[in-house]
Amino acid sequence: MTKVLKTPQEPEAVAGEFLISFKDKSGFNSLSQDKKPQWLQTLDKDATVDTSLSLFNIAHVKLSNPTASGNWENLANTLAQDPTIESVEPNYIHYILNDRPNDTHLDQLWYLQQTSAFKAWEKARPTTKDDIIVAVLDTGIQYDHEDLAGNIWRNDKEIPNNRKDDDDNGYVDDVVGWNFYDNNKFAYSYLNPYPVAGTDPNTGRFLCTAHPTRKLYEMHGTHVAGTIAAVKNNATGIAGIAERVKIMPLKVMGGPCGQGTSAGIMLGLQYAADHGAKIVNLSLGSIANSPLEKRMYKALSDRGILIVASAGNNAFDNDDFLANYPASYPAEGIISVAATKQDDNLARFSNFGKVNVDLAAPGVEILSTIPDGTNETPTNSYAAFSGTSMSAPIVAGAAALLLAQDPSLTNLQLKAKLLQSVDKVPALADKVATGGRLNIDKALSQHHVVAKQPERPSQPSPTTRSAPADFGGILVFDHREKTQKW
């Protein structure tokens, strides 16, 4: 009786292909002499047979229609009729075995296992792509951080510190992005007065003021950048999701309370688009629904840019009138990301929405890079933050990883690969459109995608109501009280 090994869930195998081992040379030779045996004609008359493995008496068979004729039960019944066949097994897929990264805090990055990042790294081909640019519009980045410096974008058309606009783009000495908050060339993390949270006694609205003596570095942007592309395998700190991609620092938020304006964000987005960014991370937002911004995000989407946006941290339904923007704009190029805990349940603070939130990703106790200290020059440090600001860069990093593997992918194809490969989670069934949480390995392995996404329904009328300035992530004043530092 011919032995047929059924294809298991793991390891992976090529659909519709198998390797047949013959008992002796005579059986193999009968196949190699361009004679199609009866079992092969029964199985698939258009199948192809490769007899190159003659040393081992093995034939490689490829079915012309794997879906119709490639199931293993059919194969077993058919091949059992030939007494010259010893066994048949799947054509397994193998990957290079990369060493586990040696970054010192790797064991604290629980979300890597949760999103199957390790599996994805094993499958990813080595790449030297430096033209995959992820723009981080945030509070600035400590771009000389020990775990970031090697993956920071540089404007090679600009001559440093010559006080000239060498590339004629309207920005002088913009070698490392631009600061649209202070309108200068330093898109860096600044030392600011410590934020003090409160409530306006007249309106009841959230109020943030500056502490008179205490100071704190702007950490948010550096934390986001590290999650996306901290240098991997450098025996230091953490490992970003993507490897050998470039982070473009664009400071659009600032001050002790981490605030920014629509104009500053729009300028940052325009800069990102004009300077080659294919992916933009926006761990920011508000409940202001702007027709101008809606039109701008549509234009960016049409231009081929993927925008990864935090769903928000108010536990609101983004399908309702208190939706968070830009995550809830209908542009097809936007991916809206909710936050999950280690048990795959939605984080208590996370916004949700079966229509306007696309998928979830880990967003609780996410360890990443930060600037630290109270001197004018920050030290290199690490801390764990929670928020949808932390879940968005995990998705942005995944998108960058996929794009580095296949730079021909469009923004909508990238989005489709990420959304169509989620791990379905019962707790997310009514919380996000896909009903699932990011799986980077599945996304990397996704070959057939439907790039066109259904447009979200029209948004409610613009509202003037305000919410805490948490820019989609955790409130700045929570950094020290609710985080653990490494």
PDB file of N, CA and C in Angstrom, residues 81-158:
ATOM      1  N   GLN A  81      -2.854   2.815  -6.427  1.00  0.00           N
ATOM      2  CA  GLN A  81      -3.033   1.847  -7.512  1.00  0.00           C
ATOM      3  C   GLN A  81      -1.707   1.460  -8.164  1.00  0.00           C
ATOM      4  N   ASP A  82      -0.650   2.226  -7.926  1.00  0.00           N
ATOM      5  CA  ASP A  82       0.632   1.959  -8.576  1.00  0.00           C
ATOM      6  C   ASP A  82       1.581   1.275  -7.594  1.00  0.00           C
ATOM      7  N   PRO A  83       1.912  -0.011  -7.802  1.00  0.00           N
ATOM      8  CA  PRO A  83       2.772  -0.748  -6.852  1.00  0.00           C
ATOM      9  C   PRO A  83       4.221  -0.291  -6.871  1.00  0.00           C
ATOM     10  N   THR A  84       4.644   0.515  -7.867  1.00  0.00           N
ATOM     11  CA  THR A  84       6.045   0.945  -7.934  1.00  0.00           C
ATOM     12  C   THR A  84       6.327   2.157  -7.042  1.00  0.00           C
ATOM     13  N   ILE A  85       5.275   2.796  -6.523  1.00  0.00           N
ATOM     14  CA  ILE A  85       5.448   4.008  -5.711  1.00  0.00           C
ATOM     15  C   ILE A  85       5.626   3.624  -4.245  1.00  0.00           C
ATOM     16  N   GLU A  86       6.641   4.203  -3.629  1.00  0.00           N
ATOM     17  CA  GLU A  86       6.926   3.936  -2.221  1.00  0.00           C
ATOM     18  C   GLU A  86       6.183   4.900  -1.307  1.00  0.00           C
ATOM     19  N   SER A  87       6.254   6.198  -1.608  1.00  0.00           N
ATOM     20  CA  SER A  87       5.592   7.187  -0.758  1.00  0.00           C
ATOM     21  C   SER A  87       5.419   8.491  -1.522  1.00  0.00           C
ATOM     22  N   VAL A  88       4.583   9.344  -0.982  1.00  0.00           N
ATOM     23  CA  VAL A  88       4.373  10.683  -1.545  1.00  0.00           C
ATOM     24  C   VAL A  88       4.180  11.653  -0.392  1.00  0.00           C
ATOM     25  N   GLU A  89       4.726  12.826  -0.543  1.00  0.00           N
ATOM     26  CA  GLU A  89       4.586  13.818   0.509  1.00  0.00           C
ATOM     27  C   GLU A  89       4.494  15.212  -0.085  1.00  0.00           C
ATOM     28  N   PRO A  90       4.097  16.190   0.700  1.00  0.00           N
ATOM     29  CA  PRO A  90       3.961  17.559   0.186  1.00  0.00           C
ATOM     30  C   PRO A  90       5.311  18.141  -0.226  1.00  0.00           C
ATOM     31  N   ASN A  91       5.256  19.153  -1.026  1.00  0.00           N
ATOM     32  CA  ASN A  91       6.443  19.934  -1.365  1.00  0.00           C
ATOM     33  C   ASN A  91       6.538  21.058  -0.335  1.00  0.00           C
ATOM     34  N   TYR A  92       7.224  20.754   0.750  1.00  0.00           N
ATOM     35  CA  TYR A  92       7.260  21.673   1.883  1.00  0.00           C
ATOM     36  C   TYR A  92       7.994  22.977   1.567  1.00  0.00           C
ATOM     37  N   ILE A  93       7.588  24.021   2.266  1.00  0.00           N
ATOM     38  CA  ILE A  93       8.242  25.325   2.139  1.00  0.00           C
ATOM     39  C   ILE A  93       9.267  25.463   3.259  1.00  0.00           C
ATOM     40  N   HIS A  94      10.467  25.859   2.911  1.00  0.00           N
ATOM     41  CA  HIS A  94      11.537  26.072   3.887  1.00  0.00           C
ATOM     42  C   HIS A  94      11.951  27.547   3.889  1.00  0.00           C
ATOM     43  N   TYR A  95      12.476  27.983   5.029  1.00  0.00           N
ATOM     44  CA  TYR A  95      12.933  29.368   5.167  1.00  0.00           C
ATOM     45  C   TYR A  95      14.334  29.377   5.768  1.00  0.00           C
ATOM     46  N   ILE A  96      15.057  30.425   5.462  1.00  0.00           N
ATOM     47  CA  ILE A  96      16.358  30.568   6.113  1.00  0.00           C
ATOM     48  C   ILE A  96      16.133  30.712   7.607  1.00  0.00           C
ATOM     49  N   LEU A  97      16.998  30.151   8.406  1.00  0.00           N
ATOM     50  CA  LEU A  97      16.836  30.180   9.851  1.00  0.00           C
ATOM     51  C   LEU A  97      17.687  31.300  10.429  1.00  0.00           C
ATOM     52  N   ASN A  98      17.087  32.460  10.526  1.00  0.00           N
ATOM     53  CA  ASN A  98      17.803  33.580  11.127  1.00  0.00           C
ATOM     54  C   ASN A  98      17.962  33.337  12.616  1.00  0.00           C
ATOM     55  N   ASP A  99      19.070  33.786  13.157  1.00  0.00           N
ATOM     56  CA  ASP A  99      19.238  33.717  14.593  1.00  0.00           C
ATOM     57  C   ASP A  99      18.247  34.656  15.264  1.00  0.00           C
ATOM     58  N   ARG A 100      17.801  34.276  16.447  1.00  0.00           N
ATOM     59  CA  ARG A 100      16.931  35.148  17.222  1.00  0.00           C
ATOM     60  C   ARG A 100      17.690  36.436  17.514  1.00  0.00           C
ATOM     61  N   PRO A 101      17.073  37.595  17.294  1.00  0.00           N
ATOM     62  CA  PRO A 101      17.774  38.863  17.549  1.00  0.00           C
ATOM     63  C   PRO A 101      18.342  38.911  18.964  1.00  0.00           C
ATOM     64  N   ASN A 102      19.458  39.619  19.125  1.00  0.00           N
ATOM     65  CA  ASN A 102      20.134  39.654  20.412  1.00  0.00           C
ATOM     66  C   ASN A 102      19.873  40.938  21.184  1.00  0.00           C
ATOM     67  N   ASP A 103      18.837  41.677  20.803  1.00  0.00           N
ATOM     68  CA  ASP A 103      18.518  42.926  21.502  1.00  0.00           C
ATOM     69  C   ASP A 103      18.202  42.635  22.973  1.00  0.00           C
ATOM     70  N   THR A 104      18.742  43.445  23.853  1.00  0.00           N
ATOM     71  CA  THR A 104      18.764  43.118  25.279  1.00  0.00           C
ATOM     72  C   THR A 104      17.386  43.049  25.927  1.00  0.00           C
ATOM     73  N   HIS A 105      16.414  43.811  25.427  1.00  0.00           N
ATOM     74  CA  HIS A 105      15.081  43.823  26.035  1.00  0.00           C
ATOM     75  C   HIS A 105      14.065  43.023  25.227  1.00  0.00           C
ATOM     76  N   LEU A 106      14.547  42.118  24.381  1.00  0.00           N
ATOM     77  CA  LEU A 106      13.649  41.411  23.468  1.00  0.00           C
ATOM     78  C   LEU A 106      12.571  40.627  24.212  1.00  0.00           C
ATOM     79  N   ASP A 107      12.913  40.052  25.349  1.00  0.00           N
ATOM     80  CA  ASP A 107      11.960  39.224  26.083  1.00  0.00           C
ATOM     81  C   ASP A 107      10.807  40.045  26.660  1.00  0.00           C
ATOM     82  N   GLN A 108      10.960  41.356  26.742  1.00  0.00           N
ATOM     83  CA  GLN A 108       9.881  42.200  27.250  1.00  0.00           C
ATOM     84  C   GLN A 108       8.891  42.615  26.141  1.00  0.00           C
ATOM     85  N   LEU A 109       9.217  42.288  24.905  1.00  0.00           N
ATOM     86  CA  LEU A 109       8.362  42.696  23.786  1.00  0.00           C
ATOM     87  C   LEU A 109       7.321  41.610  23.514  1.00  0.00           C
ATOM     88  N   TRP A 110       6.353  41.501  24.397  1.00  0.00           N
ATOM     89  CA  TRP A 110       5.366  40.422  24.323  1.00  0.00           C
ATOM     90  C   TRP A 110       4.572  40.456  23.024  1.00  0.00           C
ATOM     91  N   TYR A 111       4.413  41.629  22.454  1.00  0.00           N
ATOM     92  CA  TYR A 111       3.582  41.771  21.263  1.00  0.00           C
ATOM     93  C   TYR A 111       4.216  41.132  20.021  1.00  0.00           C
ATOM     94  N   LEU A 112       5.519  40.891  20.046  1.00  0.00           N
ATOM     95  CA  LEU A 112       6.162  40.245  18.901  1.00  0.00           C
ATOM     96  C   LEU A 112       5.656  38.817  18.734  1.00  0.00           C
ATOM     97  N   GLN A 113       5.527  38.113  19.835  1.00  0.00           N
ATOM     98  CA  GLN A 113       4.992  36.750  19.773  1.00  0.00           C
ATOM     99  C   GLN A 113       3.506  36.783  19.419  1.00  0.00           C
ATOM    100  N   GLN A 114       2.789  37.734  20.008  1.00  0.00           N
ATOM    101  CA  GLN A 114       1.343  37.821  19.795  1.00  0.00           C
ATOM    102  C   GLN A 114       0.992  38.050  18.327  1.00  0.00           C
ATOM    103  N   THR A 115       1.804  38.834  17.653  1.00  0.00           N
ATOM    104  CA  THR A 115       1.520  39.160  16.246  1.00  0.00           C
ATOM    105  C   THR A 115       2.311  38.302  15.267  1.00  0.00           C
ATOM    106  N   SER A 116       2.960  37.274  15.759  1.00  0.00           N
ATOM    107  CA  SER A 116       3.763  36.343  14.940  1.00  0.00           C
ATOM    108  C   SER A 116       4.886  37.055  14.190  1.00  0.00           C
ATOM    109  N   ALA A 117       5.472  38.054  14.836  1.00  0.00           N
ATOM    110  CA  ALA A 117       6.573  38.791  14.206  1.00  0.00           C
ATOM    111  C   ALA A 117       7.811  37.909  14.033  1.00  0.00           C
ATOM    112  N   PHE A 118       8.079  37.037  14.996  1.00  0.00           N
ATOM    113  CA  PHE A 118       9.263  36.180  14.880  1.00  0.00           C
ATOM    114  C   PHE A 118       9.166  35.283  13.652  1.00  0.00           C
ATOM    115  N   LYS A 119       7.994  34.715  13.411  1.00  0.00           N
ATOM    116  CA  LYS A 119       7.800  33.883  12.224  1.00  0.00           C
ATOM    117  C   LYS A 119       7.993  34.705  10.956  1.00  0.00           C
ATOM    118  N   ALA A 120       7.472  35.920  10.979  1.00  0.00           N
ATOM    119  CA  ALA A 120       7.611  36.784   9.801  1.00  0.00           C
ATOM    120  C   ALA A 120       9.071  37.102   9.540  1.00  0.00           C
ATOM    121  N   TRP A 121       9.837  37.355  10.588  1.00  0.00           N
ATOM    122  CA  TRP A 121      11.257  37.663  10.411  1.00  0.00           C
ATOM    123  C   TRP A 121      12.003  36.477   9.816  1.00  0.00           C
ATOM    124  N   GLU A 122      11.620  35.277  10.195  1.00  0.00           N
ATOM    125  CA  GLU A 122      12.291  34.090   9.644  1.00  0.00           C
ATOM    126  C   GLU A 122      12.032  33.956   8.152  1.00  0.00           C
ATOM    127  N   LYS A 123      10.844  34.371   7.719  1.00  0.00           N
ATOM    128  CA  LYS A 123      10.481  34.232   6.311  1.00  0.00           C
ATOM    129  C   LYS A 123      10.987  35.391   5.456  1.00  0.00           C
ATOM    130  N   ALA A 124      11.135  36.551   6.054  1.00  0.00           N
ATOM    131  CA  ALA A 124      11.502  37.740   5.289  1.00  0.00           C
ATOM    132  C   ALA A 124      12.881  37.586   4.667  1.00  0.00           C
ATOM    133  N   ARG A 125      12.967  37.889   3.395  1.00  0.00           N
ATOM    134  CA  ARG A 125      14.259  37.833   2.707  1.00  0.00           C
ATOM    135  C   ARG A 125      15.146  38.982   3.173  1.00  0.00           C
ATOM    136  N   PRO A 126      16.459  38.751   3.236  1.00  0.00           N
ATOM    137  CA  PRO A 126      17.363  39.853   3.565  1.00  0.00           C
ATOM    138  C   PRO A 126      17.201  40.974   2.555  1.00  0.00           C
ATOM    139  N   THR A 127      17.146  42.190   3.043  1.00  0.00           N
ATOM    140  CA  THR A 127      16.946  43.327   2.142  1.00  0.00           C
ATOM    141  C   THR A 127      17.817  44.491   2.584  1.00  0.00           C
ATOM    142  N   THR A 128      18.224  45.267   1.640  1.00  0.00           N
ATOM    143  CA  THR A 128      18.988  46.484   1.945  1.00  0.00           C
ATOM    144  C   THR A 128      18.186  47.705   1.518  1.00  0.00           C
ATOM    145  N   LYS A 129      16.878  47.544   1.413  1.00  0.00           N
ATOM    146  CA  LYS A 129      16.028  48.638   0.970  1.00  0.00           C
ATOM    147  C   LYS A 129      16.073  49.795   1.966  1.00  0.00           C
ATOM    148  N   ASP A 130      16.638  50.908   1.551  1.00  0.00           N
ATOM    149  CA  ASP A 130      16.636  52.110   2.378  1.00  0.00           C
ATOM    150  C   ASP A 130      15.629  53.129   1.864  1.00  0.00           C
ATOM    151  N   ASP A 131      14.930  52.788   0.780  1.00  0.00           N
ATOM    152  CA  ASP A 131      13.992  53.752   0.220  1.00  0.00           C
ATOM    153  C   ASP A 131      12.571  53.514   0.711  1.00  0.00           C
ATOM    154  N   ILE A 132      12.396  52.613   1.682  1.00  0.00           N
ATOM    155  CA  ILE A 132      11.097  52.448   2.326  1.00  0.00           C
ATOM    156  C   ILE A 132      11.070  53.419   3.499  1.00  0.00           C
ATOM    157  N   ILE A 133      10.331  54.488   3.336  1.00  0.00           N
ATOM    158  CA  ILE A 133      10.335  55.581   4.316  1.00  0.00           C
ATOM    159  C   ILE A 133       9.005  55.602   5.060  1.00  0.00           C
ATOM    160  N   VAL A 134       9.087  55.617   6.385  1.00  0.00           N
ATOM    161  CA  VAL A 134       7.906  55.764   7.225  1.00  0.00           C
ATOM    162  C   VAL A 134       7.991  57.119   7.912  1.00  0.00           C
ATOM    163  N   ALA A 135       7.057  57.996   7.604  1.00  0.00           N
ATOM    164  CA  ALA A 135       7.030  59.305   8.252  1.00  0.00           C
ATOM    165  C   ALA A 135       6.302  59.192   9.585  1.00  0.00           C
ATOM    166  N   VAL A 136       6.922  59.704  10.630  1.00  0.00           N
ATOM    167  CA  VAL A 136       6.307  59.713  11.954  1.00  0.00           C
ATOM    168  C   VAL A 136       5.988  61.157  12.307  1.00  0.00           C
ATOM    169  N   LEU A 137       4.710  61.497  12.240  1.00  0.00           N
ATOM    170  CA  LEU A 137       4.245  62.837  12.600  1.00  0.00           C
ATOM    171  C   LEU A 137       3.855  62.801  14.060  1.00  0.00           C
ATOM    172  N   ASP A 138       4.642  63.479  14.895  1.00  0.00           N
ATOM    173  CA  ASP A 138       4.464  63.284  16.330  1.00  0.00           C
ATOM    174  C   ASP A 138       5.133  64.428  17.089  1.00  0.00           C
ATOM    175  N   THR A 139       5.636  64.130  18.292  1.00  0.00           N
ATOM    176  CA  THR A 139       6.235  65.137  19.164  1.00  0.00           C
ATOM    177  C   THR A 139       7.727  65.308  18.930  1.00  0.00           C
ATOM    178  N   GLY A 140       8.200  64.873  17.781  1.00  0.00           N
ATOM    179  CA  GLY A 140       9.631  64.896  17.536  1.00  0.00           C
ATOM    180  C   GLY A 140      10.265  63.591  17.969  1.00  0.00           C
ATOM    181  N   ILE A 141      11.465  63.338  17.499  1.00  0.00           N
ATOM    182  CA  ILE A 141      12.148  62.072  17.748  1.00  0.00           C
ATOM    183  C   ILE A 141      13.576  62.327  18.226  1.00  0.00           C
ATOM    184  N   GLN A 142      13.998  61.605  19.223  1.00  0.00           N
ATOM    185  CA  GLN A 142      15.407  61.618  19.620  1.00  0.00           C
ATOM    186  C   GLN A 142      16.171  60.817  18.567  1.00  0.00           C
ATOM    187  N   TYR A 143      16.478  61.470  17.467  1.00  0.00           N
ATOM    188  CA  TYR A 143      17.008  60.722  16.325  1.00  0.00           C
ATOM    189  C   TYR A 143      18.462  60.317  16.470  1.00  0.00           C
ATOM    190  N   ASP A 144      19.118  60.715  17.562  1.00  0.00           N
ATOM    191  CA  ASP A 144      20.453  60.187  17.854  1.00  0.00           C
ATOM    192  C   ASP A 144      20.408  59.130  18.957  1.00  0.00           C
ATOM    193  N   HIS A 145      19.233  58.635  19.275  1.00  0.00           N
ATOM    194  CA  HIS A 145      19.086  57.559  20.260  1.00  0.00           C
ATOM    195  C   HIS A 145      19.904  56.352  19.808  1.00  0.00           C
ATOM    196  N   GLU A 146      20.494  55.646  20.754  1.00  0.00           N
ATOM    197  CA  GLU A 146      21.374  54.516  20.446  1.00  0.00           C
ATOM    198  C   GLU A 146      20.679  53.425  19.629  1.00  0.00           C
ATOM    199  N   ASP A 147      19.358  53.323  19.753  1.00  0.00           N
ATOM    200  CA  ASP A 147      18.635  52.250  19.082  1.00  0.00           C
ATOM    201  C   ASP A 147      17.832  52.745  17.879  1.00  0.00           C
ATOM    202  N   LEU A 148      18.035  54.007  17.503  1.00  0.00           N
ATOM    203  CA  LEU A 148      17.299  54.589  16.371  1.00  0.00           C
ATOM    204  C   LEU A 148      18.195  55.201  15.306  1.00  0.00           C
ATOM    205  N   ALA A 149      19.360  55.672  15.712  1.00  0.00           N
ATOM    206  CA  ALA A 149      20.195  56.487  14.821  1.00  0.00           C
ATOM    207  C   ALA A 149      20.458  55.820  13.473  1.00  0.00           C
ATOM    208  N   GLY A 150      20.621  54.511  13.463  1.00  0.00           N
ATOM    209  CA  GLY A 150      20.930  53.815  12.213  1.00  0.00           C
ATOM    210  C   GLY A 150      19.772  53.716  11.246  1.00  0.00           C
ATOM    211  N   ASN A 151      18.555  54.013  11.694  1.00  0.00           N
ATOM    212  CA  ASN A 151      17.378  53.881  10.834  1.00  0.00           C
ATOM    213  C   ASN A 151      16.621  55.195  10.661  1.00  0.00           C
ATOM    214  N   ILE A 152      17.341  56.296  10.729  1.00  0.00           N
ATOM    215  CA  ILE A 152      16.713  57.609  10.558  1.00  0.00           C
ATOM    216  C   ILE A 152      16.936  58.117   9.135  1.00  0.00           C
ATOM    217  N   TRP A 153      15.876  58.608   8.525  1.00  0.00           N
ATOM    218  CA  TRP A 153      15.926  59.151   7.169  1.00  0.00           C
ATOM    219  C   TRP A 153      16.760  60.438   7.127  1.00  0.00           C
ATOM    220  N   ARG A 154      17.519  60.588   6.067  1.00  0.00           N
ATOM    221  CA  ARG A 154      18.289  61.811   5.839  1.00  0.00           C
ATOM    222  C   ARG A 154      17.951  62.364   4.462  1.00  0.00           C
ATOM    223  N   ASN A 155      17.814  63.656   4.397  1.00  0.00           N
ATOM    224  CA  ASN A 155      17.552  64.332   3.125  1.00  0.00           C
ATOM    225  C   ASN A 155      18.884  64.560   2.421  1.00  0.00           C
ATOM    226  N   ASP A 156      19.227  63.666   1.497  1.00  0.00           N
ATOM    227  CA  ASP A 156      20.542  63.735   0.861  1.00  0.00           C
ATOM    228  C   ASP A 156      20.643  64.853  -0.174  1.00  0.00           C
ATOM    229  N   LYS A 157      19.549  65.551  -0.401  1.00  0.00           N
ATOM    230  CA  LYS A 157      19.581  66.689  -1.328  1.00  0.00           C
ATOM    231  C   LYS A 157      19.887  68.008  -0.610  1.00  0.00           C
ATOM    232  N   GLU A 158      20.022  67.923   0.701  1.00  0.00           N
ATOM    233  CA  GLU A 158      20.279  69.113   1.501  1.00  0.00           C
ATOM    234  C   GLU A 158      21.675  69.045   2.104  1.00  0.00           C
TER     235      GLU A 158
END
